[in-house]
Short mmCIF file of C-alpha atoms and ligand atoms in Angstrom, two decimals:
data_model
loop_
_atom_site.label_atom_id
_atom_site.label_comp_id
_atom_site.label_asym_id
_atom_site.label_seq_id
_atom_site.Cartn_x
_atom_site.Cartn_y
_atom_site.Cartn_z
CA MET A 1 146.52 133.77 64.48
CA GLN A 2 148.77 136.67 65.10
CA GLU A 3 152.39 136.50 66.02
CA ALA A 4 154.44 138.81 68.41
CA TYR A 5 158.10 138.55 68.87
CA SER A 6 161.35 140.37 70.02
CA ILE A 7 162.96 142.67 67.56
CA ILE A 8 166.90 143.28 67.98
CA ASN A 9 168.74 145.45 65.33
CA SER A 10 165.31 145.62 63.29
CA GLN A 11 165.37 141.73 62.98
CA ARG A 12 162.98 139.21 64.44
CA TRP A 13 164.96 137.43 67.09
CA ALA A 14 164.34 133.67 67.11
CA SER A 15 165.82 131.96 69.92
CA PRO A 16 166.87 128.39 69.40
CA GLY A 17 164.19 126.20 71.02
CA VAL A 18 161.93 129.21 71.13
CA ARG A 19 159.29 129.15 73.66
CA ALA A 20 155.95 130.84 73.08
CA VAL A 21 152.72 131.81 75.23
CA GLY A 22 149.19 132.27 73.64
CA ILE A 23 147.52 135.64 73.35
CA VAL A 24 143.85 135.50 74.69
CA ASN A 25 140.99 137.64 73.72
CA PRO A 26 139.52 138.34 77.10
CA ALA A 27 136.01 138.77 75.64
CA THR A 28 135.79 135.24 74.35
CA GLU A 29 138.87 133.37 76.02
CA GLU A 30 139.88 132.38 72.44
CA ALA A 31 143.57 132.20 71.44
CA ILE A 32 144.13 134.96 68.80
CA GLY A 33 147.74 134.45 68.49
CA ARG A 34 151.25 133.76 70.34
CA VAL A 35 154.30 135.75 71.53
CA GLU A 36 157.73 134.23 71.52
CA LEU A 37 159.59 134.64 74.55
CA ILE A 38 163.54 135.60 74.38
CA ASP A 39 166.26 133.88 75.86
CA ALA A 40 169.20 135.17 77.83
CA GLN A 41 171.36 135.19 74.71
CA GLY A 42 168.86 137.33 73.01
CA LEU A 43 168.90 139.65 75.85
CA ASP A 44 172.57 139.94 75.52
CA GLN A 45 172.29 140.76 71.95
CA ALA A 46 169.66 143.40 72.81
CA LEU A 47 172.03 145.02 75.28
CA ALA A 48 174.80 145.11 72.84
CA ALA A 49 172.62 146.73 70.34
CA ALA A 50 171.41 149.34 72.86
CA ALA A 51 174.84 150.24 73.78
CA ARG A 52 175.87 150.78 69.82
CA GLY A 53 172.58 152.44 69.47
CA PHE A 54 173.15 155.01 72.05
CA MET A 55 176.54 156.20 70.65
CA LEU A 56 174.73 156.59 67.39
CA TRP A 57 171.60 158.27 68.65
CA LYS A 58 173.16 160.81 71.03
CA ASN A 59 175.33 162.13 68.17
CA THR A 60 172.08 162.68 65.94
CA SER A 61 171.02 166.03 65.94
CA ALA A 62 167.98 166.95 68.23
CA TYR A 63 166.27 168.26 65.07
CA GLU A 64 166.95 164.96 63.04
CA ARG A 65 165.66 163.08 65.97
CA ALA A 66 162.39 165.22 66.33
CA ALA A 67 161.83 164.88 62.40
CA ILE A 68 161.99 161.00 62.68
CA LEU A 69 159.58 161.04 65.72
CA ARG A 70 157.33 163.13 63.83
CA LYS A 71 157.28 160.74 60.94
CA ALA A 72 156.47 157.86 63.41
CA VAL A 73 153.42 160.04 64.57
CA GLY A 74 152.26 160.18 60.85
CA ILE A 75 152.53 156.47 60.44
CA ILE A 76 150.87 155.54 63.81
CA ARG A 77 147.91 157.95 62.78
CA SER A 78 147.61 156.44 59.40
CA ARG A 79 147.07 152.90 61.20
CA GLN A 80 145.10 154.16 64.21
CA ASP A 81 142.18 151.91 63.34
CA GLU A 82 143.97 149.04 62.65
CA ILE A 83 146.02 149.30 65.88
CA ALA A 84 142.84 150.12 67.90
CA ARG A 85 141.27 146.98 66.83
CA VAL A 86 144.14 144.81 67.76
CA MET A 87 144.19 146.51 71.08
CA THR A 88 140.56 145.70 71.75
CA LEU A 89 141.07 141.95 70.71
CA GLU A 90 144.06 141.40 73.02
CA GLN A 91 143.26 143.89 75.87
CA GLY A 92 139.46 144.14 75.89
CA LYS A 93 138.74 147.86 76.11
CA PRO A 94 135.89 149.07 73.87
CA LEU A 95 136.85 150.03 70.36
CA ALA A 96 136.23 153.84 70.97
CA GLU A 97 138.61 153.81 74.00
CA ALA A 98 141.19 151.89 72.17
CA LEU A 99 141.17 154.37 69.41
CA ALA A 100 141.29 157.38 71.80
CA GLU A 101 144.40 155.76 73.20
CA VAL A 102 146.24 155.42 69.89
CA VAL A 103 145.16 159.18 69.20
CA ALA A 104 146.67 160.02 72.65
CA SER A 105 149.85 158.08 71.89
CA ALA A 106 150.51 159.87 68.61
CA ASP A 107 149.87 163.23 70.41
CA ASN A 108 152.26 162.40 73.22
CA ILE A 109 155.08 161.52 70.90
CA GLU A 110 154.40 164.52 68.85
CA TRP A 111 154.71 166.73 71.77
CA MET A 112 158.02 165.11 72.92
CA ALA A 113 159.25 165.43 69.30
CA GLU A 114 158.99 169.30 69.75
CA GLU A 115 160.54 169.16 73.12
CA ALA A 116 163.56 167.38 71.97
CA THR A 117 164.76 170.58 70.55
CA ARG A 118 164.55 172.39 73.89
CA ALA A 119 166.64 170.41 76.01
CA TYR A 120 168.61 173.66 76.97
CA GLY A 121 171.50 173.81 79.34
CA ARG A 122 172.78 177.13 80.72
CA LEU A 123 175.89 179.38 81.01
CA LEU A 124 177.12 180.36 84.32
CA VAL A 125 178.59 183.78 85.29
CA PRO A 126 182.32 182.91 85.80
CA ARG A 127 184.51 184.15 88.67
CA ASN A 128 187.28 184.85 86.30
CA ALA A 129 187.29 186.48 82.75
CA GLY A 130 189.28 183.61 81.32
CA ILE A 131 186.90 180.82 82.26
CA HIS A 132 183.76 179.72 80.60
CA GLN A 133 181.37 177.49 82.67
CA LEU A 134 178.39 175.84 80.94
CA VAL A 135 175.87 173.35 82.19
CA ARG A 136 175.21 170.79 79.52
CA ARG A 137 171.95 168.46 79.55
CA GLU A 138 173.10 165.09 78.23
CA PRO A 139 171.11 161.79 77.53
CA VAL A 140 171.55 159.54 80.38
CA GLY A 141 172.33 156.20 78.37
CA PRO A 142 170.69 153.00 77.40
CA VAL A 143 167.28 152.59 79.07
CA ALA A 144 165.29 149.45 79.86
CA SER A 145 161.55 150.19 80.07
CA PHE A 146 158.90 147.82 81.31
CA CYS A 147 155.13 148.29 80.45
CA PRO A 148 151.93 146.72 81.91
CA TRP A 149 148.80 145.49 79.91
CA ASN A 150 146.26 148.22 80.61
CA PHE A 151 147.49 150.76 78.22
CA PRO A 152 149.21 148.64 75.65
CA ALA A 153 149.92 151.63 73.14
CA LEU A 154 150.26 154.75 75.49
CA THR A 155 152.77 153.36 78.09
CA PRO A 156 155.16 152.25 75.32
CA ALA A 157 154.58 155.31 73.27
CA ARG A 158 155.47 157.49 76.34
CA LYS A 159 158.42 155.75 77.35
CA ILE A 160 159.76 155.38 73.90
CA ALA A 161 159.18 159.16 72.98
CA GLY A 162 160.79 160.62 76.12
CA ALA A 163 163.83 158.29 75.81
CA LEU A 164 164.35 158.94 71.99
CA ALA A 165 163.54 162.76 72.28
CA ALA A 166 166.31 162.84 74.92
CA GLY A 167 168.91 161.00 72.64
CA CYS A 168 168.85 157.79 74.60
CA SER A 169 168.56 154.22 73.20
CA LEU A 170 165.88 151.99 74.66
CA ILE A 171 164.90 148.22 75.15
CA LEU A 172 161.28 148.05 75.81
CA LYS A 173 159.60 145.13 77.37
CA PRO A 174 155.87 145.37 77.01
CA ALA A 175 153.39 143.02 78.58
CA GLU A 176 153.25 139.50 77.12
CA GLU A 177 149.39 139.76 77.70
CA THR A 178 149.09 142.61 75.02
CA PRO A 179 152.20 142.33 72.77
CA LEU A 180 150.63 142.98 69.38
CA THR A 181 149.82 146.71 69.99
CA ALA A 182 153.36 147.41 71.14
CA LEU A 183 154.79 145.70 68.04
CA HIS A 184 152.65 148.05 65.85
CA ILE A 185 154.05 151.10 67.84
CA VAL A 186 157.81 149.78 67.73
CA ASN A 187 157.37 148.95 63.95
CA ALA A 188 156.27 152.48 63.43
CA PHE A 189 159.25 153.98 65.01
CA HIS A 190 161.64 151.73 62.97
CA GLU A 191 159.68 152.45 59.72
CA ALA A 192 159.95 156.17 60.47
CA GLY A 193 163.87 155.79 60.34
CA VAL A 194 164.85 155.08 64.05
CA PRO A 195 167.94 152.83 63.60
CA GLY A 196 167.33 149.14 64.77
CA GLU A 197 170.00 149.40 67.55
CA VAL A 198 168.33 152.42 69.02
CA LEU A 199 164.98 150.77 69.75
CA GLY A 200 165.02 147.07 70.77
CA LEU A 201 161.77 145.11 71.65
CA VAL A 202 161.76 142.06 73.92
CA TYR A 203 159.08 139.71 75.20
CA GLY A 204 159.91 137.12 77.89
CA ASP A 205 159.71 136.05 81.34
CA PRO A 206 159.08 139.37 83.16
CA GLN A 207 161.32 138.45 86.12
CA GLN A 208 164.21 137.05 84.17
CA VAL A 209 164.11 139.75 81.61
CA SER A 210 164.13 142.59 84.27
CA GLU A 211 166.83 140.88 86.36
CA HIS A 212 169.02 140.43 83.26
CA LEU A 213 168.54 143.92 81.67
CA ILE A 214 168.82 145.84 85.04
CA ALA A 215 172.07 144.03 86.19
CA SER A 216 173.89 144.94 83.02
CA PRO A 217 176.33 147.89 83.10
CA VAL A 218 174.82 148.88 79.68
CA ILE A 219 171.55 149.96 81.28
CA ARG A 220 171.78 153.47 82.88
CA LYS A 221 168.08 154.01 83.63
CA ILE A 222 164.93 152.09 84.14
CA SER A 223 161.25 153.15 83.72
CA PHE A 224 158.49 150.83 84.94
CA THR A 225 154.77 151.27 85.22
CA GLY A 226 153.03 148.68 87.21
CA SER A 227 152.19 147.56 90.73
CA THR A 228 153.90 148.97 93.71
CA PRO A 229 155.38 145.51 94.97
CA VAL A 230 156.98 144.90 91.50
CA GLY A 231 158.10 148.50 91.51
CA LYS A 232 159.95 148.12 94.73
CA LEU A 233 161.65 144.99 93.61
CA LEU A 234 162.75 146.59 90.38
CA LEU A 235 164.08 149.42 92.46
CA GLY A 236 166.19 147.20 94.58
CA LEU A 237 167.79 145.84 91.40
CA ALA A 238 168.26 149.38 90.09
CA ALA A 239 170.03 150.48 93.28
CA ARG A 240 172.76 147.90 93.19
CA GLY A 241 173.92 149.68 90.05
CA VAL A 242 173.06 153.19 91.17
CA LYS A 243 170.72 153.35 88.13
CA ARG A 244 168.33 156.22 87.86
CA ALA A 245 164.54 155.15 87.87
CA THR A 246 161.15 156.72 86.81
CA MET A 247 158.47 154.52 88.62
CA GLU A 248 154.64 154.85 87.73
CA LEU A 249 153.19 152.62 90.35
CA GLY A 250 149.76 151.82 91.97
CA GLY A 251 147.29 154.46 93.22
CA HIS A 252 143.96 154.49 95.13
CA ALA A 253 142.59 157.86 94.00
CA PRO A 254 140.32 159.41 96.37
CA VAL A 255 137.25 161.87 95.07
CA VAL A 256 135.86 164.34 97.71
CA VAL A 257 132.64 165.21 96.61
CA PHE A 258 131.52 168.47 98.47
CA ASP A 259 127.84 169.18 99.15
CA ASP A 260 127.64 172.15 96.93
CA VAL A 261 127.57 170.13 93.59
CA ASP A 262 124.66 168.78 91.83
CA PRO A 263 124.65 165.07 93.01
CA ALA A 264 123.18 163.61 90.08
CA ARG A 265 125.46 165.24 87.36
CA THR A 266 128.36 164.64 89.41
CA ALA A 267 127.61 161.01 89.94
CA GLN A 268 127.09 160.49 86.17
CA GLN A 269 130.30 162.11 85.41
CA ALA A 270 132.11 159.96 88.07
CA VAL A 271 130.68 156.75 86.75
CA ALA A 272 131.98 157.50 83.20
CA ALA A 273 135.64 158.11 84.69
CA LYS A 274 135.53 155.22 87.14
CA PHE A 275 134.44 152.57 84.74
CA ARG A 276 136.70 153.45 81.83
CA ASN A 277 138.93 150.47 80.81
CA ALA A 278 136.86 148.56 83.27
CA GLY A 279 138.56 150.51 86.15
CA GLN A 280 141.87 149.18 85.17
CA VAL A 281 143.57 152.63 85.30
CA CYS A 282 146.12 153.69 87.82
CA THR A 283 144.62 157.06 87.96
CA SER A 284 140.89 155.71 88.29
CA PRO A 285 138.59 157.46 90.77
CA THR A 286 138.70 154.48 93.33
CA ARG A 287 137.58 155.69 96.67
CA PHE A 288 134.34 158.37 97.10
CA TYR A 289 133.95 160.49 100.01
CA VAL A 290 130.73 162.32 99.69
CA GLN A 291 129.48 165.14 102.01
CA ALA A 292 126.59 164.14 104.20
CA GLY A 293 124.19 166.63 102.85
CA ILE A 294 124.16 165.10 99.50
CA TYR A 295 125.18 161.50 100.43
CA PRO A 296 121.95 159.43 99.73
CA GLN A 297 121.14 161.34 96.41
CA PHE A 298 124.80 160.72 95.13
CA VAL A 299 124.73 156.99 95.92
CA GLN A 300 121.38 156.49 94.35
CA ALA A 301 122.39 158.37 91.01
CA PHE A 302 125.85 156.57 90.92
CA ALA A 303 124.23 153.05 91.17
CA ASP A 304 121.64 153.92 88.62
CA ALA A 305 124.25 155.08 86.24
CA ALA A 306 126.53 152.09 86.96
CA ARG A 307 123.55 149.62 86.40
CA ALA A 308 122.88 151.32 83.22
CA ILE A 309 126.52 150.57 81.76
CA ARG A 310 126.29 148.27 78.78
CA VAL A 311 129.05 145.65 79.32
CA GLY A 312 130.28 143.28 76.46
CA ASP A 313 132.76 142.50 73.79
CA GLY A 314 134.62 145.70 73.00
CA MET A 315 134.29 145.13 69.27
CA ASP A 316 130.52 145.97 69.62
CA ALA A 317 130.16 149.68 69.11
CA ALA A 318 127.26 149.89 71.62
CA VAL A 319 129.30 148.46 74.47
CA GLN A 320 130.53 150.97 77.17
CA MET A 321 132.65 148.49 79.33
CA GLY A 322 134.58 145.61 77.97
CA PRO A 323 135.97 142.64 80.02
CA LEU A 324 138.73 142.51 82.53
CA ALA A 325 141.92 141.97 80.95
CA ASN A 326 142.72 138.46 82.25
CA SER A 327 141.30 135.82 84.82
CA ARG A 328 143.37 137.19 87.56
CA ARG A 329 141.37 140.30 87.76
CA ILE A 330 138.11 138.35 87.87
CA ALA A 331 139.33 136.22 90.96
CA ALA A 332 140.47 139.66 92.39
CA MET A 333 137.02 141.26 92.06
CA ALA A 334 135.18 138.00 93.34
CA ALA A 335 137.49 138.18 96.49
CA LEU A 336 137.26 141.96 96.95
CA THR A 337 133.30 141.86 96.72
CA GLU A 338 133.15 139.09 99.28
CA ASP A 339 135.62 140.90 101.64
CA THR A 340 133.78 144.24 101.20
CA LEU A 341 130.19 142.52 102.04
CA ALA A 342 131.81 140.91 105.12
CA SER A 343 133.12 144.36 106.30
CA GLY A 344 129.33 145.54 106.64
CA ALA A 345 129.11 147.77 103.63
CA ARG A 346 125.94 147.96 101.60
CA LEU A 347 125.82 146.60 98.03
CA ALA A 348 124.12 149.17 95.90
CA CYS A 349 124.73 147.27 92.58
CA GLY A 350 126.50 144.56 90.72
CA GLY A 351 128.78 142.03 92.62
CA LYS A 352 129.05 139.28 90.36
CA ARG A 353 130.95 137.86 87.22
CA ILE A 354 128.75 137.90 84.09
CA GLY A 355 128.34 134.64 82.32
CA THR A 356 131.12 131.88 82.06
CA ARG A 357 133.00 132.89 78.86
CA GLY A 358 134.89 136.06 78.82
CA TYR A 359 136.33 137.98 81.90
CA PHE A 360 133.03 140.16 82.40
CA PHE A 361 132.23 141.43 85.72
CA GLU A 362 129.33 143.85 86.64
CA PRO A 363 129.79 147.38 87.56
CA THR A 364 129.81 146.99 91.30
CA VAL A 365 129.15 149.83 93.81
CA PHE A 366 129.27 149.57 97.53
CA SER A 367 128.06 152.51 99.96
CA ASP A 368 128.51 152.99 103.59
CA VAL A 369 131.95 151.34 103.46
CA PRO A 370 133.81 151.30 106.69
CA GLU A 371 137.20 152.93 106.50
CA ASN A 372 139.01 149.80 107.63
CA ALA A 373 137.56 147.68 104.88
CA ARG A 374 140.03 146.14 102.46
CA ILE A 375 138.69 147.88 99.46
CA MET A 376 139.45 151.44 101.12
CA GLN A 377 143.20 150.32 101.58
CA ASP A 378 143.77 147.97 98.41
CA GLU A 379 143.66 149.46 94.87
CA PRO A 380 140.52 147.69 93.25
CA PHE A 381 142.10 147.84 89.70
CA GLY A 382 138.66 146.79 88.34
CA PRO A 383 135.04 147.92 88.23
CA ILE A 384 134.32 148.06 91.96
CA VAL A 385 133.70 151.17 93.66
CA PRO A 386 133.35 152.08 97.61
CA ILE A 387 131.41 155.13 98.55
CA ALA A 388 131.55 156.52 102.26
CA SER A 389 130.32 159.69 103.54
CA PHE A 390 132.15 162.70 105.42
CA THR A 391 131.06 165.91 107.36
CA SER A 392 134.12 168.32 107.33
CA LEU A 393 137.12 169.28 105.31
CA ASP A 394 139.56 168.50 107.98
CA GLU A 395 138.14 165.31 108.81
CA VAL A 396 137.92 164.01 104.98
CA ALA A 397 141.66 165.39 104.43
CA ALA A 398 142.89 163.13 107.16
CA ARG A 399 141.06 160.09 105.48
CA VAL A 400 142.17 160.65 102.11
CA ASN A 401 145.73 161.03 103.09
CA ALA A 402 146.16 158.02 105.23
CA LEU A 403 147.00 155.66 102.60
CA PRO A 404 150.65 155.06 101.19
CA PHE A 405 149.50 155.93 97.78
CA GLY A 406 149.58 159.30 96.18
CA LEU A 407 149.08 159.14 92.36
CA ALA A 408 145.83 160.97 91.43
CA ALA A 409 143.22 162.66 93.66
CA TYR A 410 139.98 164.55 92.70
CA ALA A 411 137.62 166.97 94.37
CA MET A 412 134.14 168.18 93.03
CA THR A 413 132.95 171.72 94.46
CA ARG A 414 131.57 174.89 93.15
CA SER A 415 133.34 176.89 95.74
CA LEU A 416 136.79 178.53 94.84
CA ALA A 417 137.82 178.35 98.50
CA ARG A 418 137.13 174.86 98.94
CA ALA A 419 138.94 173.94 95.72
CA THR A 420 142.07 175.91 96.75
CA ALA A 421 141.97 174.46 100.07
CA ILE A 422 141.62 170.73 99.06
CA SER A 423 144.18 171.22 96.11
CA GLY A 424 146.61 172.16 98.94
CA LEU A 425 145.73 169.28 101.30
CA LEU A 426 145.79 166.45 98.81
CA GLU A 427 148.88 164.25 98.79
CA ALA A 428 149.13 163.37 95.17
CA GLY A 429 151.15 163.80 92.12
CA MET A 430 148.05 164.80 90.16
CA VAL A 431 144.96 166.69 91.29
CA GLY A 432 141.70 167.06 89.26
CA ILE A 433 139.19 169.63 90.39
CA ASN A 434 135.72 169.18 88.83
CA HIS A 435 137.64 167.26 86.24
CA TYR A 436 138.96 163.59 85.71
CA THR A 437 141.48 164.20 82.96
CA VAL A 438 144.65 164.77 84.67
CA SER A 439 147.06 163.60 81.76
CA THR A 440 147.94 165.48 78.65
CA PRO A 441 151.09 165.28 76.62
CA ALA A 442 152.11 168.53 78.32
CA SER A 443 151.25 167.52 82.00
CA PRO A 444 153.85 165.71 84.18
CA PHE A 445 152.17 162.35 84.94
CA GLY A 446 153.45 160.77 88.09
CA GLY A 447 152.95 160.07 91.78
CA VAL A 448 154.41 160.64 95.23
CA LYS A 449 154.74 158.17 98.33
CA GLU A 450 154.54 154.68 97.26
CA SER A 451 153.00 155.58 93.97
CA GLY A 452 156.25 156.13 92.54
CA TYR A 453 158.78 158.92 91.49
CA GLY A 454 159.50 160.84 88.50
CA SER A 455 157.24 162.06 85.72
CA GLU A 456 156.52 160.92 82.28
CA GLY A 457 154.90 163.71 79.87
CA GLY A 458 155.56 167.62 80.00
CA THR A 459 159.02 169.02 80.19
CA GLU A 460 159.57 166.76 83.41
CA GLY A 461 159.12 163.76 80.85
CA LEU A 462 162.14 164.74 78.87
CA ASP A 463 164.24 165.80 81.93
CA ALA A 464 163.88 162.27 83.34
CA TYR A 465 166.20 160.93 80.49
CA LEU A 466 168.84 163.65 80.85
CA VAL A 467 171.82 164.05 83.10
CA THR A 468 173.79 167.25 84.01
CA LYS A 469 177.31 167.75 83.22
CA CYS A 470 179.01 171.12 84.21
CA VAL A 471 182.01 171.92 81.74
CA THR A 472 184.56 174.45 83.23
CA GLN A 473 186.81 175.66 80.32
CA ARG A 474 189.65 177.92 80.30
CA SER A 475 190.35 179.98 77.31
CA SER A 476 193.63 179.28 75.81
CA GLY A 477 196.37 181.56 77.01
CA ALA A 478 194.23 183.12 79.68
CA ASP A 479 196.20 184.33 82.67
CA LEU A 480 194.16 182.83 85.51
CA GLY A 481 194.15 183.49 89.17
CA PRO A 482 191.94 181.28 91.40
CA LEU A 483 188.31 180.58 90.10
N1 NAD B 501 150.15 151.30 87.38
C1 NAD B 501 149.54 150.88 86.52
O1 NAD B 501 149.38 151.42 85.34
C2 NAD B 501 149.21 149.28 86.55
C3 NAD B 501 149.08 148.49 85.52
C4 NAD B 501 148.71 147.10 85.48
C5 NAD B 501 148.76 146.64 86.60
N2 NAD B 501 148.85 147.36 87.78
C6 NAD B 501 148.84 146.85 89.06
O2 NAD B 501 149.04 145.37 88.99
C7 NAD B 501 148.25 144.68 89.77
C8 NAD B 501 147.67 143.47 89.07
O3 NAD B 501 148.23 143.38 87.84
P1 NAD B 501 149.08 142.06 87.61
O4 NAD B 501 148.32 140.88 87.91
O5 NAD B 501 149.38 141.83 86.02
O6 NAD B 501 150.20 142.39 88.35
P2 NAD B 501 151.75 142.20 88.43
O7 NAD B 501 152.12 143.19 89.43
O8 NAD B 501 152.31 140.87 88.60
O9 NAD B 501 152.13 142.72 86.92
C9 NAD B 501 151.92 144.08 86.46
C10 NAD B 501 152.93 144.33 85.23
O10 NAD B 501 154.16 144.26 85.75
C11 NAD B 501 155.08 143.28 85.10
N3 NAD B 501 155.87 142.54 86.04
C12 NAD B 501 155.45 141.54 87.01
N4 NAD B 501 156.64 141.10 87.39
C13 NAD B 501 157.71 141.83 86.93
C14 NAD B 501 159.17 141.64 86.96
N5 NAD B 501 159.58 140.86 88.30
N6 NAD B 501 159.92 142.42 86.29
C15 NAD B 501 159.27 143.26 85.43
N7 NAD B 501 157.96 143.20 85.13
C16 NAD B 501 157.25 142.62 85.91
C17 NAD B 501 153.95 142.34 84.36
O11 NAD B 501 154.37 141.85 83.20
C18 NAD B 501 152.79 143.27 84.33
O12 NAD B 501 152.61 143.79 82.98
C19 NAD B 501 146.94 145.76 89.84
O13 NAD B 501 146.03 145.37 90.86
C20 NAD B 501 147.49 147.08 89.68
O14 NAD B 501 147.83 147.48 91.11
C21 NAD B 501 149.31 148.76 87.77
O1 LIG B 502 146.18 159.35 79.96
S1 LIG B 502 145.24 158.24 80.71
O2 LIG B 502 144.37 157.67 79.83
O3 LIG B 502 144.39 158.91 81.64
C1 LIG B 502 146.31 157.17 81.34
C2 LIG B 502 146.22 156.94 82.76
C3 LIG B 502 146.98 155.86 83.33
C4 LIG B 502 148.04 155.29 82.57
C5 LIG B 502 148.89 154.17 83.09
O4 LIG B 502 148.04 153.42 84.08
C6 LIG B 502 148.14 155.58 81.31
C7 LIG B 502 147.08 156.60 80.80
#
């Protein structure tokens, strides 16, 4: 049995009369450990530490901060197999996917470590020879970050890397369902030399923790990855203190498949992307619009490839799709399947829970899905996919942009003219043309509309933790007229 716990000032926080909840392996439903939940007194200690940590870290040179972050990268890489194993046990994704996530986490931190030394300001051209005006970029202050369970290493890694590279202190609240992976990531930063006060880790009741931290005058910025409804709630709390926010919220990514592509190859590529992490990815391709000329062939090839996916315990190297992360997702998939059948859509494959032990659900494909079916509006966040047909570019553009979401969007075509046109039309923060990888360390990851605002990754990901200060300085003894 493994234990996860809050860390304040590099020390395990033991709340008197500590409450704990079990950590469940979603492939077996067995308890694999427990996570201790923090109390209000612990949160106050974490805030006090973050306030001290900010004064310390913002005065640490960017080069020193970068060196410490690079050391954390080395530690994470040296433990990547162990961290991946823990992730698969507590989250369910296949071991190869877990390993790829740990590798990506290290790559993101490494990229941000380099970026730490490039937070340039600028010098203005003064209106008077005795005046110097400079625009400084400074760390915003202590940050509170909230992470979900679908990427237990990468989401914390991105949030920690951006904040620490900029010179901010951070209190991280990972998901209580996947606490062990985050504990490994935070430990790596501390072992690398990040002072305990600079990076705190808290687990607790999500509502209690977010309300407590966001209300504190210590916290100057929040960063949240999760659902749009919770994001709106946290934005409301942040607004009361006029605090900055980065919000990575839900999506419902459309894929426009034009009739000039090979339907079988395109469908196989789509299936690999759709069922990654059992569809529990905010950038998952989740609504397929296929041009009428290749629609039947695409649906057939998609369903064949989905049926062939090997589903099982992610610890088995032959498995391609693991369980869903928790029992809530199974209930959500069952309800969505029922609802989609009732809408008149055709079930091409799947549609049921697999077995009674472990949160397994069949890769499920619906075709001829009407636009008003719930699955075309609500993010499935699981292994269910709707496919519909379209005829013209204008028609499909109106349909894909009708939702309030705008995170990722994709289009498949061999035509440069179509690719250019659809890239301009899609209302999304990230667009993939003939490709589903829209996230790299150098690219800004974020959405528009109700998918959130702000970016993580890229130069924008550092910018998100910086504020602007304009300093106007008079040379001593300068004889000045008006500015
Ligand atoms: N954008 C993403 O990467 C992402 C990740 C996980 C879940 N989701 C969304 O969440 C939905 C279902 O997941 P869920 O059942 O865990 O939903 P949820 O909205 O209850 O929880 C999502 C995450 O937000 C956290 N959370 C919930 N209430 C909070 C609060 N008041 N303050 C701070 N954090 C809070 C949870 O701990 C969890 O990690 C999915 O359908 C999906 O749309 C999105
Ligand atoms: O970098 S990705 O693996 O594509 C990725 C996608 C989404 C999220 C957040 O849900 C994290 C990483």
